[in-house]
Coordinates of C-alpha atoms in Angstrom, one line a residue:
M1 CA 38.3 -42.3 -3.8
S2 CA 39.0 -40.9 -0.3
R3 CA 36.5 -41.6 2.4
I4 CA 35.0 -38.8 4.6
H5 CA 35.6 -39.4 8.3
P6 CA 32.3 -40.0 10.1
R7 CA 33.1 -37.3 12.7
F8 CA 33.7 -34.8 9.9
S9 CA 30.5 -35.8 8.2
S10 CA 28.6 -35.3 11.5
I11 CA 30.1 -31.8 11.8
C12 CA 29.1 -31.0 8.3
L13 CA 25.6 -32.1 8.9
F14 CA 25.5 -30.1 12.1
F15 CA 26.6 -26.9 10.3
M16 CA 24.2 -27.5 7.5
F17 CA 21.4 -27.9 10.1
L18 CA 22.6 -24.7 11.9
I19 CA 22.8 -22.7 8.6
G20 CA 19.3 -23.9 7.6
N21 CA 17.9 -22.8 11.0
L22 CA 19.7 -19.5 10.7
L23 CA 18.1 -19.0 7.3
V24 CA 14.7 -19.8 8.7
S25 CA 15.2 -17.5 11.6
S26 CA 16.4 -14.8 9.3
S27 CA 13.4 -15.2 7.1
A28 CA 11.0 -15.1 10.1
A29 CA 12.8 -12.0 11.4
A30 CA 12.5 -10.4 8.0
A31 CA 8.8 -11.1 8.0
D32 CA 8.5 -9.4 11.4
D33 CA 10.9 -6.5 10.5
P34 CA 11.4 -6.4 6.7
E35 CA 13.8 -3.5 7.0
R36 CA 16.3 -5.7 8.8
G37 CA 19.3 -6.3 6.5
S38 CA 17.8 -4.1 3.8
L39 CA 20.2 -2.7 1.2
N40 CA 17.6 -0.1 0.0
K41 CA 19.6 3.1 -0.4
Q42 CA 18.3 6.0 1.7
E43 CA 18.3 8.5 -1.2
R44 CA 16.3 6.0 -3.3
L45 CA 13.8 5.6 -0.5
E46 CA 13.5 9.4 -0.3
W47 CA 12.7 9.4 -4.0
F48 CA 10.1 6.7 -3.5
Q49 CA 8.4 8.6 -0.7
D50 CA 8.2 11.7 -2.9
Q51 CA 6.3 9.8 -5.6
G52 CA 3.4 9.0 -3.3
F53 CA 1.0 7.4 -5.7
G54 CA 1.4 4.1 -7.7
L55 CA -0.7 1.9 -9.9
F56 CA -0.9 -1.8 -9.1
I57 CA -2.0 -4.1 -12.0
H58 CA -3.2 -7.6 -11.2
W59 CA -3.7 -9.6 -14.4
S60 CA -3.1 -13.2 -15.2
V61 CA -4.4 -16.1 -17.3
D62 CA -7.3 -16.9 -14.9
S63 CA -8.8 -13.4 -15.4
Q64 CA -10.9 -15.2 -18.0
L65 CA -12.8 -17.0 -15.3
G66 CA -13.3 -14.0 -13.1
V67 CA -11.8 -16.0 -10.2
V68 CA -9.5 -15.0 -7.4
I69 CA -6.1 -14.6 -8.9
S70 CA -4.1 -17.9 -8.4
H71 CA -5.5 -18.9 -5.1
S72 CA -8.3 -21.1 -6.6
L73 CA -5.5 -23.7 -7.1
V74 CA -5.0 -24.2 -3.4
G75 CA -7.2 -27.2 -2.4
A76 CA -8.4 -27.7 -6.0
S77 CA -9.1 -31.2 -7.4
E78 CA -6.7 -32.8 -9.9
D79 CA -9.0 -32.3 -12.9
Y80 CA -9.4 -28.5 -12.0
T81 CA -5.7 -28.2 -11.7
D82 CA -5.0 -29.9 -15.0
R83 CA -7.5 -27.7 -16.8
F84 CA -6.0 -24.6 -15.2
F85 CA -2.5 -25.4 -16.3
N86 CA -3.2 -27.0 -19.7
D87 CA -6.4 -25.5 -21.0
L88 CA -6.6 -21.9 -19.8
P89 CA -3.5 -20.7 -21.6
K90 CA -5.0 -22.0 -24.9
S91 CA -7.8 -19.5 -24.7
F92 CA -6.0 -16.4 -23.4
D93 CA -5.9 -13.8 -26.2
P94 CA -6.4 -10.2 -24.9
D95 CA -7.1 -8.8 -28.4
R96 CA -8.0 -5.3 -27.0
F97 CA -4.9 -4.9 -24.9
N98 CA -3.5 -1.5 -25.5
P99 CA -1.1 -0.5 -22.6
V100 CA -0.8 3.0 -24.1
D101 CA -4.4 3.7 -23.0
W102 CA -3.6 2.4 -19.5
A103 CA -0.5 4.6 -19.3
R104 CA -2.1 7.8 -20.5
L105 CA -4.9 7.4 -18.0
A106 CA -2.5 6.6 -15.2
H107 CA -0.5 9.7 -16.1
L108 CA -3.6 11.9 -16.1
A109 CA -4.5 10.4 -12.7
G110 CA -1.2 11.5 -11.3
V111 CA 0.4 8.0 -11.0
R112 CA 4.2 8.2 -10.6
Y113 CA 5.0 4.4 -10.7
V114 CA 3.4 1.2 -11.9
M115 CA 3.7 -2.3 -10.3
F116 CA 2.9 -5.0 -12.8
T117 CA 2.2 -8.7 -11.9
T118 CA 4.9 -10.3 -14.0
K119 CA 4.2 -13.6 -12.2
H120 CA 1.6 -14.3 -9.6
H121 CA 1.4 -17.4 -7.3
S122 CA 0.0 -19.6 -10.1
G123 CA 3.3 -19.4 -11.8
F124 CA 1.9 -18.1 -15.1
A125 CA 4.6 -15.8 -16.6
M126 CA 3.3 -12.6 -18.2
F127 CA 6.8 -12.1 -19.7
D128 CA 9.0 -13.9 -22.2
T129 CA 10.9 -16.5 -20.1
A130 CA 13.1 -19.5 -21.0
T131 CA 12.2 -21.2 -17.7
T132 CA 8.7 -22.5 -18.3
P133 CA 6.1 -23.2 -21.0
F134 CA 3.4 -21.9 -18.6
G135 CA 3.4 -18.3 -19.8
I136 CA 2.1 -15.7 -22.2
M137 CA 4.4 -16.7 -25.0
N138 CA 2.6 -20.1 -25.2
T139 CA -0.9 -18.6 -25.7
P140 CA -2.7 -17.4 -28.9
F141 CA -1.6 -13.8 -27.9
H142 CA 2.1 -14.7 -28.0
R143 CA 3.4 -11.2 -27.1
D144 CA 5.5 -10.1 -24.3
I145 CA 2.9 -8.2 -22.2
T146 CA 5.4 -7.1 -19.5
K147 CA 7.7 -5.4 -22.1
E148 CA 4.8 -3.6 -23.7
V149 CA 3.4 -2.4 -20.3
F150 CA 6.8 -1.0 -19.2
N151 CA 7.5 0.7 -22.5
A152 CA 4.1 2.4 -22.5
F153 CA 4.3 3.6 -18.9
R154 CA 7.9 4.8 -19.3
A155 CA 6.8 6.8 -22.3
E156 CA 4.5 8.7 -20.0
G157 CA 7.2 9.3 -17.4
I158 CA 6.0 6.6 -15.0
A159 CA 8.6 4.5 -13.3
A160 CA 8.5 0.7 -13.8
G161 CA 8.0 -1.8 -11.0
V162 CA 8.0 -5.6 -11.0
Y163 CA 5.6 -7.6 -8.9
Y164 CA 7.0 -11.1 -8.5
S165 CA 5.8 -14.1 -6.5
P166 CA 8.4 -16.5 -5.2
D167 CA 5.6 -19.0 -4.7
D168 CA 5.0 -21.0 -7.9
F169 CA 2.0 -23.4 -8.0
W170 CA 2.9 -24.7 -11.4
W171 CA 6.4 -25.6 -10.2
L172 CA 5.0 -27.3 -7.2
H173 CA 2.6 -29.3 -9.3
Q174 CA 5.3 -30.3 -11.7
H175 CA 7.4 -31.6 -8.9
G176 CA 4.6 -33.6 -7.2
K177 CA 4.2 -31.2 -4.2
T178 CA 0.9 -30.1 -2.7
I179 CA -0.1 -26.7 -3.8
E180 CA -0.3 -24.3 -0.8
R181 CA 1.2 -21.2 0.7
S182 CA 2.9 -20.0 3.8
V183 CA 4.1 -23.4 5.0
P184 CA 7.8 -24.3 5.1
E185 CA 7.5 -27.3 2.7
V186 CA 6.7 -25.1 -0.3
Q187 CA 9.1 -22.2 0.4
P188 CA 12.0 -21.6 -2.1
R189 CA 14.5 -21.7 0.9
N190 CA 13.5 -25.4 1.4
N191 CA 13.4 -26.3 -2.3
P192 CA 16.7 -25.6 -4.0
G193 CA 15.2 -26.2 -7.4
L194 CA 12.5 -23.6 -6.9
M195 CA 15.0 -21.1 -5.6
Q196 CA 17.2 -21.5 -8.6
Y197 CA 14.1 -21.3 -10.8
D198 CA 12.9 -18.0 -9.1
Q199 CA 16.4 -16.5 -9.3
T200 CA 16.7 -17.3 -13.0
Q201 CA 13.3 -15.6 -13.7
L202 CA 14.1 -12.6 -11.5
R203 CA 17.4 -12.2 -13.3
E204 CA 15.5 -12.2 -16.6
L205 CA 13.1 -9.5 -15.4
L206 CA 15.9 -7.3 -14.0
T207 CA 18.2 -7.5 -17.0
H208 CA 15.9 -7.8 -20.1
Y209 CA 13.4 -5.0 -19.4
G210 CA 15.4 -1.8 -19.0
K211 CA 15.6 0.1 -15.8
I212 CA 13.4 -1.4 -13.0
D213 CA 12.9 1.1 -10.2
A214 CA 11.0 -1.1 -7.7
L215 CA 10.4 -4.8 -6.8
F216 CA 7.5 -6.2 -4.9
L217 CA 8.3 -9.7 -3.6
D218 CA 4.9 -11.2 -2.6
G219 CA 6.4 -14.1 -0.5
E220 CA 9.6 -14.9 1.3
A221 CA 12.2 -12.5 0.0
V222 CA 15.2 -14.6 1.2
G223 CA 17.5 -15.4 -1.7
L224 CA 15.8 -13.0 -4.0
R225 CA 16.1 -9.4 -2.7
D226 CA 19.8 -9.7 -2.3
L227 CA 20.1 -10.9 -5.9
A228 CA 18.0 -7.8 -7.0
W229 CA 20.3 -5.4 -5.1
K230 CA 23.3 -7.2 -6.7
L231 CA 21.9 -6.8 -10.2
N232 CA 20.7 -3.2 -9.6
P233 CA 22.0 -1.5 -6.4
D234 CA 19.5 1.4 -7.0
I235 CA 16.4 -0.8 -7.0
I236 CA 13.9 -0.3 -4.2
V237 CA 12.6 -3.6 -2.8
T238 CA 9.1 -2.7 -1.4
R239 CA 7.4 -5.8 0.0
G240 CA 10.3 -7.8 1.4
A241 CA 12.3 -4.8 2.7
I242 CA 9.8 -2.2 3.8
K243 CA 6.3 -2.4 5.5
T244 CA 3.5 -2.9 3.0
P245 CA 0.1 -3.2 4.7
E246 CA -2.6 -4.5 2.5
L247 CA -6.2 -3.3 2.3
T248 CA -5.7 -1.2 5.4
V249 CA -4.1 2.1 6.4
P250 CA -2.2 2.1 9.7
G251 CA -3.6 4.2 12.5
M252 CA -0.4 6.4 12.8
P253 CA 2.6 7.2 10.6
L254 CA 5.0 4.3 10.3
P255 CA 8.8 5.1 10.5
G256 CA 10.6 5.5 7.2
A257 CA 9.2 4.6 3.8
W258 CA 6.2 2.4 3.6
E259 CA 3.4 1.6 1.2
T260 CA -0.2 0.5 1.5
C261 CA -1.8 -1.5 -1.4
M262 CA -5.5 -1.1 -1.9
T263 CA -8.1 -2.6 -4.2
M264 CA -10.8 -0.5 -5.9
G265 CA -13.4 -3.1 -5.0
T266 CA -12.9 -6.3 -3.0
A267 CA -10.9 -8.3 -5.5
W268 CA -7.4 -7.9 -6.9
Q269 CA -8.1 -9.4 -10.3
Y270 CA -11.1 -8.8 -12.5
Q271 CA -14.3 -10.1 -11.2
P272 CA -17.4 -9.6 -13.4
Q273 CA -19.7 -10.6 -10.5
N274 CA -19.8 -10.5 -6.7
E275 CA -17.8 -7.2 -6.8
H276 CA -18.5 -4.0 -4.9
Y277 CA -16.4 -1.0 -5.8
K278 CA -15.4 1.8 -3.5
S279 CA -16.5 5.2 -4.7
G280 CA -14.0 7.6 -6.3
G281 CA -14.4 9.8 -3.2
E282 CA -13.5 6.9 -0.9
L283 CA -10.4 6.2 -2.9
I284 CA -9.3 9.9 -2.8
R285 CA -9.8 9.9 0.9
L286 CA -7.7 6.7 1.3
L287 CA -5.0 8.4 -0.8
V288 CA -5.1 11.5 1.4
Q289 CA -5.0 9.6 4.7
T290 CA -2.1 7.4 3.5
R291 CA -0.1 10.4 2.5
A292 CA -0.9 12.2 5.7
K293 CA 0.6 9.3 7.5
G294 CA 3.8 9.3 5.3
G295 CA 3.0 6.2 3.2
N296 CA 2.7 5.6 -0.5
F297 CA -0.7 4.6 -2.0
L298 CA -0.6 1.7 -4.4
L299 CA -4.0 1.5 -6.0
N300 CA -4.9 -1.6 -7.9
V301 CA -6.7 -2.2 -11.2
G302 CA -7.7 -5.6 -12.7
P303 CA -7.9 -5.6 -16.5
K304 CA -10.6 -7.7 -18.2
P305 CA -9.4 -10.8 -20.1
N306 CA -9.6 -8.9 -23.4
G307 CA -7.1 -6.3 -22.1
E308 CA -9.5 -3.4 -21.4
L309 CA -9.9 -1.8 -18.0
P310 CA -13.4 -2.3 -16.5
I311 CA -15.5 0.8 -16.9
E312 CA -15.9 1.1 -13.2
E313 CA -12.1 1.3 -12.7
E314 CA -11.7 3.8 -15.6
E315 CA -14.4 6.0 -14.1
R316 CA -12.7 6.0 -10.7
L317 CA -9.3 6.8 -12.2
R318 CA -10.8 9.7 -14.0
E319 CA -12.4 11.1 -10.8
I320 CA -9.0 10.8 -9.1
A321 CA -7.5 12.5 -12.2
L322 CA -9.6 15.6 -11.7
W323 CA -8.8 15.8 -8.0
M324 CA -5.0 15.3 -8.6
F325 CA -5.0 17.8 -11.5
V326 CA -6.1 20.4 -9.0
N327 CA -4.5 19.2 -5.8
S328 CA -1.4 17.0 -6.5
D329 CA 0.9 19.5 -4.8
A330 CA -0.5 18.2 -1.5
I331 CA 0.5 14.6 -2.5
Y332 CA 4.0 14.7 -4.0
A333 CA 7.1 15.2 -1.9
V334 CA 5.3 15.6 1.3
R335 CA 5.8 14.3 4.8
P336 CA 3.5 14.0 7.9
W337 CA 2.7 17.1 10.0
V338 CA 2.9 17.0 13.8
I339 CA -0.5 15.3 13.8
T340 CA -2.2 13.6 10.9
N341 CA -5.6 15.3 11.1
E342 CA -8.0 17.4 13.2
G343 CA -11.3 15.7 12.6
D344 CA -12.1 15.8 8.9
I345 CA -9.1 18.0 8.1
W346 CA -6.0 16.0 7.1
F347 CA -2.5 17.5 6.9
T348 CA 0.5 17.0 4.7
K349 CA 3.7 19.1 4.8
K350 CA 5.9 19.9 1.9
K351 CA 9.3 18.3 2.5
N352 CA 12.0 20.6 3.9
T353 CA 9.7 23.6 3.9
N354 CA 7.2 25.3 6.3
T355 CA 4.3 24.9 3.8
L356 CA 1.3 23.0 5.1
Y357 CA -1.6 21.5 3.2
A358 CA -4.9 21.2 5.0
I359 CA -7.1 18.8 3.1
V360 CA -10.7 19.4 4.0
E361 CA -13.1 16.4 3.9
S362 CA -16.8 16.7 4.3
D363 CA -19.8 14.4 4.4
T364 CA -21.6 16.9 2.3
P365 CA -20.3 18.8 -0.8
W366 CA -19.0 22.3 -0.2
P367 CA -21.2 24.6 -2.3
R368 CA -19.4 27.0 -4.6
A369 CA -19.4 30.7 -3.6
T370 CA -19.9 30.0 0.1
W371 CA -17.5 30.9 2.9
K372 CA -16.1 28.4 5.4
E373 CA -14.2 29.0 8.6
F374 CA -11.8 26.7 10.2
T375 CA -9.8 26.7 13.5
L376 CA -6.6 24.7 13.2
H377 CA -5.4 23.9 16.7
S378 CA -2.1 22.4 15.6
V379 CA -1.1 25.4 13.4
R380 CA 0.5 28.7 14.4
A381 CA 0.7 31.5 11.8
T382 CA 3.6 33.8 11.3
D383 CA 3.8 37.3 9.9
K384 CA 4.7 35.7 6.5
T385 CA 1.8 33.2 6.4
Q386 CA -0.4 33.2 3.3
V387 CA -3.4 31.0 2.5
N388 CA -5.0 30.0 -0.8
V389 CA -7.1 27.1 -2.1
L390 CA -5.2 24.9 -4.5
G391 CA -6.4 25.3 -8.1
Q392 CA -8.1 28.7 -7.7
S393 CA -6.9 32.3 -7.9
D394 CA -8.9 33.8 -5.1
Q395 CA -9.6 36.8 -7.3
V396 CA -13.0 36.3 -9.0
E397 CA -16.2 34.3 -8.6
E398 CA -17.9 33.4 -11.9
Y399 CA -21.2 35.2 -12.3
H400 CA -20.7 37.0 -8.9
P401 CA -18.6 40.1 -9.5
E402 CA -19.7 41.5 -6.2
I403 CA -17.9 38.8 -4.3
K404 CA -14.2 39.2 -3.4
P405 CA -13.2 35.6 -2.5
K406 CA -9.7 36.3 -1.0
S407 CA -8.8 33.7 1.6
T408 CA -7.8 35.2 5.0
W409 CA -6.0 33.9 8.0
H410 CA -6.4 35.2 11.6
Q411 CA -4.5 33.9 14.5
E412 CA -7.6 34.2 16.6
E413 CA -10.6 32.0 17.5
D414 CA -12.1 32.2 14.1
G415 CA -8.9 31.0 12.5
L416 CA -9.1 30.5 8.8
Q417 CA -11.7 31.9 6.4
V418 CA -11.8 30.6 2.8
M419 CA -14.2 30.4 -0.1
Q420 CA -14.4 27.7 -2.8
T421 CA -14.8 29.5 -6.1
Q422 CA -13.5 27.2 -8.9
R423 CA -16.3 25.5 -10.9
L424 CA -15.3 21.9 -11.5
Q425 CA -18.6 20.3 -12.4
D426 CA -21.9 21.4 -13.8
N427 CA -23.9 21.2 -10.5
F428 CA -21.5 23.8 -8.9
R429 CA -20.9 21.3 -6.1
W430 CA -17.6 19.3 -5.9
P431 CA -18.0 16.4 -3.5
N432 CA -14.3 15.7 -2.9
P433 CA -11.8 17.4 -0.6
A434 CA -10.7 20.9 -1.1
V435 CA -7.1 21.7 -0.2
L436 CA -5.8 24.8 1.6
K437 CA -2.2 25.7 1.1
I438 CA -0.8 27.5 4.1
T439 CA 2.8 28.9 3.9
N440 CA 5.3 29.8 6.6
V441 CA 3.6 28.1 9.5
E442 CA 4.8 26.6 12.8
P443 CA 3.4 23.8 15.0
A444 CA 1.2 25.0 17.7
L445 CA 0.8 21.6 19.3
N446 CA 3.2 19.2 21.1
P447 CA 1.4 15.8 20.8
P448 CA 1.9 13.0 23.2
H449 CA 3.4 9.6 22.1
V450 CA 2.3 6.1 22.9
Q451 CA 4.0 2.8 22.3
T452 CA 2.6 -0.7 22.1
T453 CA 4.9 -2.9 24.2
G454 CA 3.5 -6.4 24.5
S455 CA 1.0 -8.8 26.0
A456 CA 0.9 -11.6 28.5
P457 CA -1.6 -14.5 29.2
G458 CA -4.3 -13.5 31.7
S459 CA -6.0 -15.5 34.4
S460 CA -7.8 -17.8 31.9
G461 CA -7.3 -19.1 28.4
Q462 CA -9.7 -16.5 27.1
Q463 CA -7.9 -13.5 28.7
E464 CA -4.9 -11.5 27.6
V465 CA -3.2 -8.6 29.4
L466 CA -2.3 -5.9 26.9
E467 CA 0.7 -3.6 27.7
G468 CA 1.6 -0.2 26.5
A469 CA 3.6 2.9 27.5
V470 CA 3.1 6.6 27.2
L471 CA 6.5 7.9 26.3
D472 CA 5.7 11.6 26.9
M473 CA 2.6 13.6 27.8
G474 CA 3.1 16.3 25.1
D475 CA 1.4 19.4 26.3
R476 CA -1.4 17.5 28.2
S477 CA -1.6 17.2 32.0
S478 CA -3.7 14.0 31.8
L479 CA -4.6 11.5 29.1
E480 CA -7.1 8.7 28.4
V481 CA -5.3 5.6 27.3
G482 CA -6.4 2.1 26.2
F483 CA -6.1 -0.4 23.4
E484 CA -7.7 -1.7 20.3
Y485 CA -7.6 -5.3 19.0
R486 CA -8.8 -7.3 16.0
P487 CA -8.7 -11.0 14.9
I488 CA -6.2 -11.9 12.1
L489 CA -6.6 -15.7 12.0
G490 CA -6.7 -17.0 8.4
E491 CA -5.4 -13.7 6.8
D492 CA -2.3 -13.1 4.8
V493 CA 0.5 -11.7 6.8
N494 CA 0.1 -8.3 5.1
S495 CA -3.7 -8.2 4.8
R496 CA -6.2 -7.0 7.3
S497 CA -10.0 -6.9 6.9
S498 CA -11.5 -7.1 10.4
T499 CA -12.5 -4.0 12.3
W500 CA -10.9 -2.9 15.6
T501 CA -12.6 -3.4 19.0
A502 CA -11.8 -0.8 21.6
T503 CA -11.1 -1.6 25.3
P504 CA -12.2 0.6 28.2
T505 CA -9.8 3.4 28.9
Q506 CA -8.0 4.6 32.0
T507 CA -6.6 8.0 32.9
I508 CA -2.9 8.7 33.5
S509 CA -1.2 11.9 34.6
K510 CA 2.5 11.1 33.9
P511 CA 4.5 9.0 31.4
G512 CA 4.8 5.3 32.1
T513 CA 3.4 1.9 31.4
F514 CA -0.3 0.8 31.5
K515 CA -2.1 -2.5 31.2
I516 CA -5.6 -3.6 30.4
A517 CA -7.0 -7.2 30.4
V518 CA -9.1 -8.3 27.5
D519 CA -11.6 -11.2 28.1
G520 CA -13.5 -13.5 25.7
L521 CA -10.7 -14.3 23.3
D522 CA -10.7 -17.5 21.3
P523 CA -7.9 -19.7 22.7
K524 CA -7.2 -20.9 19.2
G525 CA -7.4 -17.5 17.6
A526 CA -4.8 -15.0 16.5
Y527 CA -5.1 -11.3 17.2
E528 CA -3.2 -8.1 16.8
F529 CA -3.5 -5.0 19.0
R530 CA -2.3 -1.4 19.4
A531 CA -2.1 1.1 22.3
V532 CA -4.1 4.3 21.9
I533 CA -4.3 7.7 23.4
R534 CA -7.8 9.3 23.2
H535 CA -6.5 12.8 22.6
P536 CA -9.2 15.6 22.3
L537 CA -8.2 16.3 18.7
L538 CA -7.7 12.7 17.4
P539 CA -6.8 9.2 18.5
L540 CA -3.0 8.6 18.7
Y541 CA -1.8 5.1 18.2
G542 CA 1.2 2.9 18.8
L543 CA 2.3 0.3 16.2
E544 CA 0.3 -2.8 15.7
I545 CA 1.8 -6.0 17.1
T546 CA 0.6 -9.6 17.3
M547 CA -0.7 -11.0 20.6
K548 CA 1.2 -13.8 22.1
H549 CA -2.0 -15.6 22.9

């Protein structure tokens, strides 16, 4: 046997160290900018943006306990962990599971793609895999849930998407490693066995289940997203290759395709107690605001352990279904207008046309057979402009033959005059937004643009100097500018739950940089911030970035 020269061995070790650091750096860079190195095809991203509305499904073996999905294993005692891995699967038997019911309701609600949790962080496989006994095929149910879900949704014309977690608590436990997340010691890139294990599972999911349109990698995507593109060049990697804010909608449109994922209540998985659901109206407004900012809205449901959807979630999907049945033209294949909204009126623009949708929110229902007038400052009519309310003919008002409810448009101070005539519920008052379709319009506003540029330590450990820049003034001679910031310590990299705090503002009269010092920060804390222009019509934001505090 030949011997390796010590110098050559040292060189090999050096290059292995260098490559390892490059992988770490690449992974960190991808977390900061997931689009870096992406092989998502532009035409597929366009298709994805056109869909607009997806259904997230969080469901795993621990739904039986009504516990946070997977995360209860972090910091758990050995006896809890053993019961989770060994006892829970023995009792998982969702005997009322009928994915056809889910799919039909999703179709009615206007859902265009589904994202199903094939494996969450616990490592429990909701699909038929040869890699682990910790999965659905070793339960009393003993059926391939993932296959049945995808078949049911495809039958309703809904595209199939795989949620997959590279983290795997079962694998860590089997290999004597502490169960935790977001630390280098447990990442697949530092555990060749886990990387191979994940890649084998991902290969199964992307080759055994028909066409998969989208992949959501809830963890470090290094080593997995490139395999996905190799197996299916047309697949869209969402988390791991585009921005996917969680439980929040950004202040301004993000460049390119992006997706926000949102719970109906506070939990991702089914919780029979300690749960507070958003109303159907709140969810519709979140959908509208996400689409006005150019993003996709991925709305989550958490099935019960028997396989049924909680009645609260079914009711909200049906409320969304009614709204989408009337107004889906304002949601599909749209892009942002020159501004996102004027007060409670939000805008979407049909792609590649001059058709604008003005989505009218209100704190109080708009009573049927009453006129409303709007002045839209960002919209200019042409001689071809026409206006109508989606879903109604503008020809008759039930029980009121004397009313002629034709919508009108005047390029004057009174602007737009419309009446809501369609009867959608028995009380004659529909509490959710009405949508005005306005054709052949032009922008009447040139908005300014602001950029968040960075931060620097201030004069004390509790101060940070925030920095921004106004790139152009638009059609304004002066602007009020400032910042907003919020704490993010202890949150997942994609999740945000804290509210924004506004700084004082300053007035500027020309493009350029500006700075404001923020006091009272926790020296051990973590924060993110964004620059803001206090425009008379609406706040205009720069992108959120993390403070270097």
